[in-house]
CSV table of C-alpha atoms and ligand atoms in Angstrom, one decimal:
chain,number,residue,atom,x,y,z
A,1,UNK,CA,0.0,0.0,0.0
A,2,UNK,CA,3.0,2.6,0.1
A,3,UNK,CA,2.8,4.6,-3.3
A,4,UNK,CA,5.0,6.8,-1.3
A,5,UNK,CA,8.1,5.9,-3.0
A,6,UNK,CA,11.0,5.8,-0.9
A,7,UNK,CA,14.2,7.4,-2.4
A,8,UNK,CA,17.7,7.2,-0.7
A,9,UNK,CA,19.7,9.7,-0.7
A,10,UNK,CA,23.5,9.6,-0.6
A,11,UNK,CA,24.8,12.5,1.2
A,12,UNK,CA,22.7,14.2,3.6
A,13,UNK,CA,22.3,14.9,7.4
A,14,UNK,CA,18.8,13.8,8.2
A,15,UNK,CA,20.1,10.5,8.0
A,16,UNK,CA,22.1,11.0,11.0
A,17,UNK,CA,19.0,10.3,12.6
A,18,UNK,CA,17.9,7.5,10.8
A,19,UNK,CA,16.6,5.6,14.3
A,20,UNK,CA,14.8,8.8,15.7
A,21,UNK,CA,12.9,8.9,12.2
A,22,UNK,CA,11.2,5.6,12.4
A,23,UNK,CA,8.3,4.8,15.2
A,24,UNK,CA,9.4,1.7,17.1
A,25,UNK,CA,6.7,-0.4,15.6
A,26,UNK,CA,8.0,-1.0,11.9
A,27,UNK,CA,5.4,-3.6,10.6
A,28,UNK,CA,3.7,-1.8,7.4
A,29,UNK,CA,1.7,-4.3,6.6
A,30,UNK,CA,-0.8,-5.0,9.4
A,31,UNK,CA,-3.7,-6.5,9.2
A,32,UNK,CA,-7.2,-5.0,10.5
A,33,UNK,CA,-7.5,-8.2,13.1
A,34,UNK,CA,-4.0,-7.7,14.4
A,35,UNK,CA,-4.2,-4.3,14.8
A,36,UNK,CA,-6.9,-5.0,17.1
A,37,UNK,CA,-5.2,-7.8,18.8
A,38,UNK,CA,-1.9,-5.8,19.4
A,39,UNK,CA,-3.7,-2.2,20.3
A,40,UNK,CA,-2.4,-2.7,23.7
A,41,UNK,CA,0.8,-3.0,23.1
A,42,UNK,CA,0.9,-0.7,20.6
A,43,UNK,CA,-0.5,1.5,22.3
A,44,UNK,CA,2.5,1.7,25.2
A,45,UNK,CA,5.0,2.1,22.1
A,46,UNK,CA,3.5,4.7,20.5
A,47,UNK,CA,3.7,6.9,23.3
A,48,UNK,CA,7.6,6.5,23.8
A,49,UNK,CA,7.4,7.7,20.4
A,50,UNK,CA,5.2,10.7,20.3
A,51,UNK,CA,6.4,12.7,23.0
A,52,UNK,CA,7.6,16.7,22.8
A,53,UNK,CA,10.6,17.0,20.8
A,54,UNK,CA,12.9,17.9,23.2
A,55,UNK,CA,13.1,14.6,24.8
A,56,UNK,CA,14.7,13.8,21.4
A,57,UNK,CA,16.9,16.6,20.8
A,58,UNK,CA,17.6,17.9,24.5
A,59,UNK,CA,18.9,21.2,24.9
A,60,UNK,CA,21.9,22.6,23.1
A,61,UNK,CA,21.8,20.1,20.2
A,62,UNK,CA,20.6,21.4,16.5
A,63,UNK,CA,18.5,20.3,14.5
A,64,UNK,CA,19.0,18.4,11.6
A,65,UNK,CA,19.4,20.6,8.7
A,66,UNK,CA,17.5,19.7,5.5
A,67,UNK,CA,19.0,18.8,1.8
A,68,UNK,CA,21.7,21.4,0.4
A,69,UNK,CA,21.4,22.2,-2.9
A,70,UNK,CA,23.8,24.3,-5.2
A,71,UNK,CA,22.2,27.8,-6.9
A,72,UNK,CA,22.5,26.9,-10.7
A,73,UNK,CA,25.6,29.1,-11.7
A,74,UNK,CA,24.7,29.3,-15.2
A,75,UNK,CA,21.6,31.7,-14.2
A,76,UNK,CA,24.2,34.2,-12.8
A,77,UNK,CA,26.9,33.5,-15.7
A,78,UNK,CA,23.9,34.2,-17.9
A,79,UNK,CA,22.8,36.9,-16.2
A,80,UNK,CA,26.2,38.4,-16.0
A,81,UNK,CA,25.4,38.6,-12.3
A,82,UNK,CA,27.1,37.8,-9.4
A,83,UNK,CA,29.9,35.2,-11.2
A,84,UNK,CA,31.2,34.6,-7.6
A,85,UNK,CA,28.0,34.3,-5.6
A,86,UNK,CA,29.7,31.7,-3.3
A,87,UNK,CA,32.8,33.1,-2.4
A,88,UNK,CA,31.5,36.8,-2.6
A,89,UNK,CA,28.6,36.3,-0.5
A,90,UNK,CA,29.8,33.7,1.9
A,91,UNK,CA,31.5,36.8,3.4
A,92,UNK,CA,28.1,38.7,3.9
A,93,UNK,CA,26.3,35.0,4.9
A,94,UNK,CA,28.6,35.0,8.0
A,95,UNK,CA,27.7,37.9,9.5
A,96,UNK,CA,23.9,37.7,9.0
A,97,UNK,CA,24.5,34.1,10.3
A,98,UNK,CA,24.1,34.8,13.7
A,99,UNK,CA,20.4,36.4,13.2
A,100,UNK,CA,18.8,34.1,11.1
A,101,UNK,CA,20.5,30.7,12.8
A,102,UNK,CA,17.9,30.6,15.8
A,103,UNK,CA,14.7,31.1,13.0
A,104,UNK,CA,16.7,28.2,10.7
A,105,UNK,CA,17.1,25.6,13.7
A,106,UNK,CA,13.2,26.5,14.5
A,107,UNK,CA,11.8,25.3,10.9
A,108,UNK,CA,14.7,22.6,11.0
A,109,UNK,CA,12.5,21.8,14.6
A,110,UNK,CA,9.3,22.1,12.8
A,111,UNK,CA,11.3,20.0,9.9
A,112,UNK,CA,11.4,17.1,12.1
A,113,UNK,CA,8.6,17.1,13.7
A,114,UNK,CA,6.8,17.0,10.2
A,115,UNK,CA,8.9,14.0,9.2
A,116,UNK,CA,8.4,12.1,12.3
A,117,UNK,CA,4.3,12.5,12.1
A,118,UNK,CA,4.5,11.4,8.3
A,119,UNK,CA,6.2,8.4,8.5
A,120,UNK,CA,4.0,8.0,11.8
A,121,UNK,CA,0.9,7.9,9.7
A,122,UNK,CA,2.4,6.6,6.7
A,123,UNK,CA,2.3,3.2,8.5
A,124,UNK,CA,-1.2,3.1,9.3
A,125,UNK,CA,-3.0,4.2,6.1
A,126,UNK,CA,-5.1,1.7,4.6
A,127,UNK,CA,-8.3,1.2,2.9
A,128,UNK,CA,-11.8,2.2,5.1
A,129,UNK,CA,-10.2,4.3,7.2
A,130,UNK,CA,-12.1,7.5,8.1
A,131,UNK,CA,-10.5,10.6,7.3
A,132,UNK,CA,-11.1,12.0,9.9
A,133,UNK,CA,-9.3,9.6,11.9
A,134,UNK,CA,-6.2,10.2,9.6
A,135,UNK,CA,-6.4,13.9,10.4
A,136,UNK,CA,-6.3,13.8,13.7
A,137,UNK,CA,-3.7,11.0,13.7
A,138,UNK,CA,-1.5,13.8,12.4
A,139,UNK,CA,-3.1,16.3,14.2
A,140,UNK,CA,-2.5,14.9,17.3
A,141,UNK,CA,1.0,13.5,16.9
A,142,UNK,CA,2.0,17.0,16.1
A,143,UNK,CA,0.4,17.7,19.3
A,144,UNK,CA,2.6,15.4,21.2
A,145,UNK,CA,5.8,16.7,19.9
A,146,UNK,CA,4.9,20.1,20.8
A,147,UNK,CA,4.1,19.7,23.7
A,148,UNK,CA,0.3,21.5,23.1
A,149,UNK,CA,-1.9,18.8,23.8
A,150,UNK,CA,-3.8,21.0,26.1
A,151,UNK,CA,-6.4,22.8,24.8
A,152,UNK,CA,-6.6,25.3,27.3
A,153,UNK,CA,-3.7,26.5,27.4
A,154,UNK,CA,-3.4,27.2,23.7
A,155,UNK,CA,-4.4,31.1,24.0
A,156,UNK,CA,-0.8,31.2,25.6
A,157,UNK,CA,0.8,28.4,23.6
A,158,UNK,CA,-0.2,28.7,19.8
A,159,UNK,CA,2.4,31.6,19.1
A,160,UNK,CA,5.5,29.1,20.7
A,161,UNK,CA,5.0,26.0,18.5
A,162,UNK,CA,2.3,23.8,16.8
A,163,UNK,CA,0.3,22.9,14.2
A,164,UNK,CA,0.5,25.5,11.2
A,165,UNK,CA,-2.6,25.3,9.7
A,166,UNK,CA,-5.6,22.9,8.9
A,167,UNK,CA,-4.5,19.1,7.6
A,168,UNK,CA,-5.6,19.0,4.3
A,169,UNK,CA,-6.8,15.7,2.9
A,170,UNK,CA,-7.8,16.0,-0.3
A,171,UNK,CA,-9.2,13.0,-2.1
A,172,UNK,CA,-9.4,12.7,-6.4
A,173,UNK,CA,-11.2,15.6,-8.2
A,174,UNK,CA,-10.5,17.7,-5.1
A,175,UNK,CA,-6.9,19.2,-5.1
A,176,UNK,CA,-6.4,21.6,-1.9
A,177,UNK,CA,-8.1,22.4,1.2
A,178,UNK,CA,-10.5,20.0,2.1
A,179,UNK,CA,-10.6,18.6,5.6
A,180,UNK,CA,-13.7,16.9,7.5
A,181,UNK,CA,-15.8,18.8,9.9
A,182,UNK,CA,-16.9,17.1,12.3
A,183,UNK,CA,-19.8,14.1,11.6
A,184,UNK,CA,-17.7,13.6,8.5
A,185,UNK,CA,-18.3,9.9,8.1
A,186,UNK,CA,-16.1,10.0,4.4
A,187,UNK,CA,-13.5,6.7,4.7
A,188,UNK,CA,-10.7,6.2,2.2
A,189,UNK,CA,-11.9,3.5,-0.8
A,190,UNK,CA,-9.9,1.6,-3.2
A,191,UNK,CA,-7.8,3.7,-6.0
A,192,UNK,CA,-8.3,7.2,-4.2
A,193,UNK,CA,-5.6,9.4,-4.8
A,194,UNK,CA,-5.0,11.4,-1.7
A,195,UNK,CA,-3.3,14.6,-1.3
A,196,UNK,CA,-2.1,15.0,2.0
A,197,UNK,CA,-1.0,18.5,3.4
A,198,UNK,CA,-0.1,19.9,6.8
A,199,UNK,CA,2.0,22.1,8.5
A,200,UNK,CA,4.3,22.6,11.6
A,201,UNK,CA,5.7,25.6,13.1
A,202,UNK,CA,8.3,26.4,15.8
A,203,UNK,CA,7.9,30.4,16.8
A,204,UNK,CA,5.9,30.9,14.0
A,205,UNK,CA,8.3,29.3,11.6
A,206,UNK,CA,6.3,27.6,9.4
A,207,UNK,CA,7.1,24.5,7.4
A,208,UNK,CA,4.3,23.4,4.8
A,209,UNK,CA,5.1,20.1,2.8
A,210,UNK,CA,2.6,17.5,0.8
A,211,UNK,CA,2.7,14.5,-0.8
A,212,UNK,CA,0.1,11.8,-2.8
A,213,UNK,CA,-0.7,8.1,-2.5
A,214,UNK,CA,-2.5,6.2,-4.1
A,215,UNK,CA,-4.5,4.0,-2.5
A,216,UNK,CA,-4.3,0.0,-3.7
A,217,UNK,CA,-6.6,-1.6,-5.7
A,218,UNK,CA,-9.2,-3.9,-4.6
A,219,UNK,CA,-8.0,-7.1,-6.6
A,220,UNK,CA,-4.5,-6.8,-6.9
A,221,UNK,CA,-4.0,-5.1,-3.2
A,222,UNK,CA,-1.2,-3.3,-4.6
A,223,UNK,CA,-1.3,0.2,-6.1
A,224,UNK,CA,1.5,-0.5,-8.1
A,225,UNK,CA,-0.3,-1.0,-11.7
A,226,UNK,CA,-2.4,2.2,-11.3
A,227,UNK,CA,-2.3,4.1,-14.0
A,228,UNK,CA,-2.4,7.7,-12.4
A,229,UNK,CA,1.0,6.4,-11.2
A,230,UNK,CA,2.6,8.8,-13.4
A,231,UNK,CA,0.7,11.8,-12.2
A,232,UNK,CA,2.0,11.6,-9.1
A,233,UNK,CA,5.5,11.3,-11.1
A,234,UNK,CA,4.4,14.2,-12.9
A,235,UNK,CA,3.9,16.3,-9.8
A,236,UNK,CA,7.4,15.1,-7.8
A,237,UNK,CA,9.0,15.9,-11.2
A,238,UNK,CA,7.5,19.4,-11.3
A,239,UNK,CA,8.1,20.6,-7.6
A,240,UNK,CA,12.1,19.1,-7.7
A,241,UNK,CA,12.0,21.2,-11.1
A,242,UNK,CA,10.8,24.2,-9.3
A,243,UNK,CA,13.2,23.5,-6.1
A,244,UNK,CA,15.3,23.4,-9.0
A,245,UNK,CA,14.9,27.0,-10.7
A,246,UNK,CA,14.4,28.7,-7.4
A,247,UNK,CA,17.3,30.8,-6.3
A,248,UNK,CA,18.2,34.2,-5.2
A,249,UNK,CA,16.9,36.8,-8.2
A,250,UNK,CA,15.8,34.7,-9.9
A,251,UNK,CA,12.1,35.8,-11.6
A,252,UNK,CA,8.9,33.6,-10.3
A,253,UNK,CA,7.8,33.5,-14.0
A,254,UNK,CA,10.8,31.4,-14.6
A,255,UNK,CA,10.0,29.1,-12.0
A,256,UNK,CA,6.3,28.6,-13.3
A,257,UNK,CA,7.9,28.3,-17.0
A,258,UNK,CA,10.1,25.8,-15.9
A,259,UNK,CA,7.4,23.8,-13.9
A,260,UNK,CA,5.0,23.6,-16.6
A,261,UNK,CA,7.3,22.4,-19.3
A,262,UNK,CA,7.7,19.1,-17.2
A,263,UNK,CA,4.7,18.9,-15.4
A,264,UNK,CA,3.2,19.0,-19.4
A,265,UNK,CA,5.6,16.1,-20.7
A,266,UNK,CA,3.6,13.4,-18.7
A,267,UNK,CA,0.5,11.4,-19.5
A,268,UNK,CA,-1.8,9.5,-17.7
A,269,UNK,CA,-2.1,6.2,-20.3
A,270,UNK,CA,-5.3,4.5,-18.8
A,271,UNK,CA,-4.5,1.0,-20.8
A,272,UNK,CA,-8.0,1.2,-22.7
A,273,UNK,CA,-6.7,3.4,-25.4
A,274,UNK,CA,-7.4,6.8,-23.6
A,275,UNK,CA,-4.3,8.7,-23.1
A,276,UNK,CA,-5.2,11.8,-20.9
A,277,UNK,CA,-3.0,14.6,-20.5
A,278,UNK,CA,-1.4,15.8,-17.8
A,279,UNK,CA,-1.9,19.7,-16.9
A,280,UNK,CA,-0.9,22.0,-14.3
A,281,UNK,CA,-4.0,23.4,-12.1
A,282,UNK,CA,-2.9,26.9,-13.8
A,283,UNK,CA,-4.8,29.0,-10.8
A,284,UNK,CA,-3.2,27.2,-8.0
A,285,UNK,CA,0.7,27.9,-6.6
A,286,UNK,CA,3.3,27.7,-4.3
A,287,UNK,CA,4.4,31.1,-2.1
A,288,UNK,CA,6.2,32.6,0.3
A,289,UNK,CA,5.9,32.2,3.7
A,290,UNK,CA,6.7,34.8,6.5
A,291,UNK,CA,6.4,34.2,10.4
A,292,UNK,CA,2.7,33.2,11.2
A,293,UNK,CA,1.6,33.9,8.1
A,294,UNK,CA,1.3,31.0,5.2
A,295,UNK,CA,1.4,32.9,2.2
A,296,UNK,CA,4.1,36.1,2.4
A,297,UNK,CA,2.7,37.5,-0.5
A,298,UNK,CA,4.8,36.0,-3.4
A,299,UNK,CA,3.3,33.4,-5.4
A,300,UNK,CA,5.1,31.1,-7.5
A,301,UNK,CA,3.3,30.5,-10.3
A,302,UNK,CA,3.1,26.7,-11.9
A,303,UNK,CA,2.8,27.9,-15.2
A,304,UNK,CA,4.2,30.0,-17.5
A,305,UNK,CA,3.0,33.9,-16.4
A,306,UNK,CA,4.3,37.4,-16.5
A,307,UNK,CA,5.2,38.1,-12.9
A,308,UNK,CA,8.5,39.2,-13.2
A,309,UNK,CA,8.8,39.3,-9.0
A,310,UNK,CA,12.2,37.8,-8.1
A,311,UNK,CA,12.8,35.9,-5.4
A,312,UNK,CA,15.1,37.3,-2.3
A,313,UNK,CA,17.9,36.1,-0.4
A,314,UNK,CA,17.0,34.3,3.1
A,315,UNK,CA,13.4,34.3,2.0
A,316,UNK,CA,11.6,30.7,2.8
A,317,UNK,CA,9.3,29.1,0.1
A,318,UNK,CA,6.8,26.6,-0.3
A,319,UNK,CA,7.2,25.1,-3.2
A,320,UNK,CA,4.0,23.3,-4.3
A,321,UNK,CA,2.9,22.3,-8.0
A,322,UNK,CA,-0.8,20.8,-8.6
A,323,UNK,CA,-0.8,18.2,-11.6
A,324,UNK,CA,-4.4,17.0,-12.7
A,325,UNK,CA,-6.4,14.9,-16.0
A,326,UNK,CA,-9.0,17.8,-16.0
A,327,UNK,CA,-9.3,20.8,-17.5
A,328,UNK,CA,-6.0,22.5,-15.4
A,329,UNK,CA,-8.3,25.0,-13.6
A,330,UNK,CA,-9.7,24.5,-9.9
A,331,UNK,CA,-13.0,25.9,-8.3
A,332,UNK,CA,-14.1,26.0,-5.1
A,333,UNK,CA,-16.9,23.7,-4.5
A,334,UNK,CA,-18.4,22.0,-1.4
A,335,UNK,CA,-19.0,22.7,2.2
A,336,UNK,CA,-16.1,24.9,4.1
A,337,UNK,CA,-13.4,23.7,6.3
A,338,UNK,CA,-10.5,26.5,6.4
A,339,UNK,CA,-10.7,29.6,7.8
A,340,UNK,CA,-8.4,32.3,8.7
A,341,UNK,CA,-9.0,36.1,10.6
A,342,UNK,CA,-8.5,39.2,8.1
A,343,UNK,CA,-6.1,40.8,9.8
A,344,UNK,CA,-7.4,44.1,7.9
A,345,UNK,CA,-10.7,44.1,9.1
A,346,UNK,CA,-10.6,42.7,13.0
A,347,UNK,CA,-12.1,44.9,15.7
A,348,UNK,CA,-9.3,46.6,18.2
A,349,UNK,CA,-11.9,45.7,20.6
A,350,UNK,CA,-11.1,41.7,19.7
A,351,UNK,CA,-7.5,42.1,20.1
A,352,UNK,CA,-7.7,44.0,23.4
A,353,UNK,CA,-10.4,43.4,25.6
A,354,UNK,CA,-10.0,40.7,27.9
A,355,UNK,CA,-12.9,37.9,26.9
A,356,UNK,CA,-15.3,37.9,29.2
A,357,UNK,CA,-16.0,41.7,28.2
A,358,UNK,CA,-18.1,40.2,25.2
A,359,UNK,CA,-21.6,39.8,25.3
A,360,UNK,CA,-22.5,39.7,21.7
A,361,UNK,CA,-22.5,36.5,20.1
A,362,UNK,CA,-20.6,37.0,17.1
A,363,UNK,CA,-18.2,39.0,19.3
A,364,UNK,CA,-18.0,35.8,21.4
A,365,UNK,CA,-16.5,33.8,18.6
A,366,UNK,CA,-14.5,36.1,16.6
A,367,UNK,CA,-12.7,36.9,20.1
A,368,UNK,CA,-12.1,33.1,21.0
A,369,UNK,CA,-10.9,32.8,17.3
A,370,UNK,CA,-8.4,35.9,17.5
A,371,UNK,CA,-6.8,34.1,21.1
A,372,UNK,CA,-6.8,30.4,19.8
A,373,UNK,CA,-5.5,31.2,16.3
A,374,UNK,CA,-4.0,34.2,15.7
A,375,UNK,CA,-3.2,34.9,12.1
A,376,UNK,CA,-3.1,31.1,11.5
A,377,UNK,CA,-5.3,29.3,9.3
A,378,UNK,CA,-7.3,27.1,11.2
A,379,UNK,CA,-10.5,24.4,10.3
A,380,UNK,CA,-13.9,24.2,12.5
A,381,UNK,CA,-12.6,21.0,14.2
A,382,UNK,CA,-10.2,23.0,16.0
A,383,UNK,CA,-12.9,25.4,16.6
A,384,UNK,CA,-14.8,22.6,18.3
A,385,UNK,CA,-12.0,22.2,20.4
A,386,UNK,CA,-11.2,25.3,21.7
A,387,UNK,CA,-15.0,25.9,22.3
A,388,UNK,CA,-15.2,22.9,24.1
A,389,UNK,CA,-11.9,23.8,26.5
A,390,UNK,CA,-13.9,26.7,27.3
A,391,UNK,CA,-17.0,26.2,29.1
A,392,UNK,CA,-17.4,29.4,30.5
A,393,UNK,CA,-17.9,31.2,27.5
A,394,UNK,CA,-20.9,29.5,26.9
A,395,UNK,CA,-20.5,29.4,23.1
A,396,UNK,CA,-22.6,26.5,21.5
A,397,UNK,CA,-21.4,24.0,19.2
A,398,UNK,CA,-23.6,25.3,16.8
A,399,UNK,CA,-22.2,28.0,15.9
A,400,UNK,CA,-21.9,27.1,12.0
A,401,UNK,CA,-24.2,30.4,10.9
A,402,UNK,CA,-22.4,32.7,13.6
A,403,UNK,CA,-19.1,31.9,11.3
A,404,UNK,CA,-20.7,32.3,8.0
A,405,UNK,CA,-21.7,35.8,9.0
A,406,UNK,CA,-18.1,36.5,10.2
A,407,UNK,CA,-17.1,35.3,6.8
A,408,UNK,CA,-19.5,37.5,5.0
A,409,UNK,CA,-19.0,40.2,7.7
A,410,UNK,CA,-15.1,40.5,6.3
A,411,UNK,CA,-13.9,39.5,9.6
A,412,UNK,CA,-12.9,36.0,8.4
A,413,UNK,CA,-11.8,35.0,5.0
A,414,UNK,CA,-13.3,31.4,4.2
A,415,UNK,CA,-11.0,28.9,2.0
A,416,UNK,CA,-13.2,26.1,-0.3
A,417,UNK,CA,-12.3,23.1,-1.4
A,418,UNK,CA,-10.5,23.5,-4.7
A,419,UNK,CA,-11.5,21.0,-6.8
A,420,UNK,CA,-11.1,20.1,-10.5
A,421,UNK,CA,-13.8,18.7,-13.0
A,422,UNK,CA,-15.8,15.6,-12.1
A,423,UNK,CA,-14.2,12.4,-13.0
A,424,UNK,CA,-10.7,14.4,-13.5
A,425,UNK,CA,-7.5,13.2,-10.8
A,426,UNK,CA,-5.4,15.5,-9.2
A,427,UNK,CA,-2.3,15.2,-7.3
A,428,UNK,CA,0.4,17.3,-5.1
A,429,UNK,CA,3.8,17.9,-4.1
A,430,UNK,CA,5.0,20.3,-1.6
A,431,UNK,CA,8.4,21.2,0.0
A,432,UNK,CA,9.5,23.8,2.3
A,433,UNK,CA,12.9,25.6,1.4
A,434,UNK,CA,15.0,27.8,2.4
A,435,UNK,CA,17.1,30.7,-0.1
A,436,UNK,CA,20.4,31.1,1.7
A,437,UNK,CA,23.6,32.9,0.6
A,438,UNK,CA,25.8,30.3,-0.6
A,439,UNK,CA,22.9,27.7,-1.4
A,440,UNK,CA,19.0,26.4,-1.1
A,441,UNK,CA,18.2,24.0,1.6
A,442,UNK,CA,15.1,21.4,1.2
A,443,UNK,CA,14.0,22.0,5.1
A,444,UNK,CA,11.2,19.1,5.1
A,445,UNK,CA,13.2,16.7,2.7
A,446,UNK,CA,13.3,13.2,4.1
A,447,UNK,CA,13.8,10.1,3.6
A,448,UNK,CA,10.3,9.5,2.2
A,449,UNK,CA,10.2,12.2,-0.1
B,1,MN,MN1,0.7,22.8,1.8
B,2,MN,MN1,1.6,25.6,0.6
């Protein structure tokens, strides 16, 4: 069931930690029956394993860094800029060193973390499992390592470490931001391709990665003959392309032209004589990311546009490309999960007043939102949750229409499901890097992808 492919990698320091990465129980290929059998056990494992990441890296050690990669010196040769980038600016690297090293161990921190609760739930996906459960597998293992299991206290914890933003799982036609509410009763089936996408951050550095599986099929068991196989090729192929062409000046219409050129040279062959294209979701892209906030402001396109922005040294990236057999263009369709505040349009009185100065419903929740979030993205699950630590506010459950005027108020910008035609696949790929001096460093690289 791994459509994961695992690639090794010769030279590279996450490896250093090879035992650290893997959960103490290794068996992949459990069955239902003995998963119930062993729960017990299992469960006493599993919480040596998830526990805050200090206990694994105790004070004073780093963090491992993530894949160095070399700018591509023909881009400046070409340029006639900056011949000597690595000797000239090594110089100037040193003495901003000092200033950006505690941010850089922080997403390395966040890095980890985001490697240990993949290959945590890596393990356990199978066929009929709830989605939900899935996303709050991951939720809560990131919970674990960051020490924020408690609810209560996340008014005074969410701006130290946690979980970035809502875990997308985003299943065929749909390509981003889906993730159940609650009651969502949707299980994984046979041959879904699932896009899964969440985030980590460590003082608000955030580290955003994704990847797809596809899910076996129901005769053969195995994944391996499905034919959207090469999609998800087409997708890893795109995003290492575009980790590729990132580098310091260079233009984000570059990076899009460069992404769609290979994204574009695969096909989906379905065996029956259909050949389908493969196209890049032109309306979807990768960005920018500053502290606490997901998208800086910079997109990088995934196709070939005329936004001659350049990209800037120490500047952090999400590099994301969207590959998909329908018509290349997402809409938003379907119930909403994701949510984030406007930071434009909240009320001083939110971000002042002490909460039990708020009468007014709507004030209720926009001010419970503003303490439990932040400028983070979050989903109405977590909503649930911080309603339900606090009692004495006596907000209800139901508080589904209260939102959807915030939303419409301006107060809260509402993110849909993205989804692609009916019928049409879609997949993902997502790294975090970083643009320093000398060279580019794949923060959430791993082992599995
Ligand atoms: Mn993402
Ligand atoms: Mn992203």
């Amino acid at each position: 069931m791994s459509a994961v492919t695992v690639e090794k990698t010769s030279s590279n320091s996450i490896e250093k930690n090879e035992s650290d990465l893997n959960p103490i129980n290794n068996s992949v290929e459990t069955n239902e029956v003995e998963v119930k059998k062993s729960k017990k056990s299992k469960k006493k494992k599993k919480n040596q394993d998830l526990k805050p990441i200090e206990e694994f890296y105790p004070k004073g050690t780093k963090y491992p860094e993530g894949k160095w990669i070399n700018y591509d010196p023909s881009y400046y040769f070409e340029k006639d800029n900056h011949l000597d980038r690595t000797s000239k600016l090594e110089e100037r690297y040193n003495t901003l060193l000092e200033k950006y090293e505690q941010e850089w161990d922080d997403m390395r921190q966040a890095a980890e973390i985001h490697r240990r609760v993949r290959s945590n739930i890596q393990k356990k996906i199978t066929v009929g499992m709830k989605l939900i459960d899935i996303v709050n597998n991951i939720e809560d293992a990131t919970r674990k390592f960051t020490s924020t299991t408690d609810i209560t206290q996340q008014p005074e914890t969410y701006k130290g470490k946690g979980i970035a933003f809502p875990t997308g799982i985003s299943i065929n036609d749909v390509a981003a931001h889906y993730t159940p509410n609650r009651g969502d009763e949707t299980v994984l089936k046979y041959d879904d391709i699932m896009k899964l996408d969440f985030g980590v951050h460590v003082n608000g550095n955030i580290i955003d990665s994704a990847w797809t599986t596809i899910m076996p099929n129901k005769q053969s068991k195995s994944s391996e003959e499905n034919p959207y196989n090469s999609l998800v090729q087409a997708v890893k192929a795109a995003t290492d392309t575009g980790i590729k062409a990132a580098g310091i000046d260079v233009r984000l219409c570059d990076v899009g032209e460069q992404i769609q050129e290979v994204m574009e040279s695969y096909e989906v062959d379905l065996g029956n004589g259909e050949v389908l294209p493969v196209r890049c979701c032109r309306n979807l892209c990768g960005h920018n990311i500053k502290p606490y906030t997901i998208h800086g402001g910079k997109s990088v396109p995934i196709v070939k546009n005329e936004d001659t922005t350049k990209m800037e040294e120490f500047e952090h990236f999400a590099i994301e490309t969207f590959g998909t057999t329908g018509r290349g263009f997402v809409y938003t369709d379907g119930e909403g999960s994701h949510y984030a505040i406007n930071l434009d349009r909240i009320p001083k009185r939110i971000t002042t007043a002490p909460e039990n100065d708020f009468i007014d419903k709507n004030d209720k929740l926009l001010k419970i939102i503003w303490d439990n979030f932040g400028s983070l993205p979050w989903c109405k699950r977590y909503l649930d949750k911080s309603i339900l630590a606090n009692p004495k506010l006596k907000i209800s459950l139901e508080y589904y229409d209260d939102l959807d005027y915030l939303v419409m108020a301006g107060y809260i910008q509402e993110y849909l499901p993205l989804v692609d035609i009916p019928g049409s696949m879609t997949a993902q790929a997502e790294h975090t890097i970083l643009l320093h001096s000398h060279k580019k460093e794949i923060v959430s690289f791993g082992e599995d992808y």
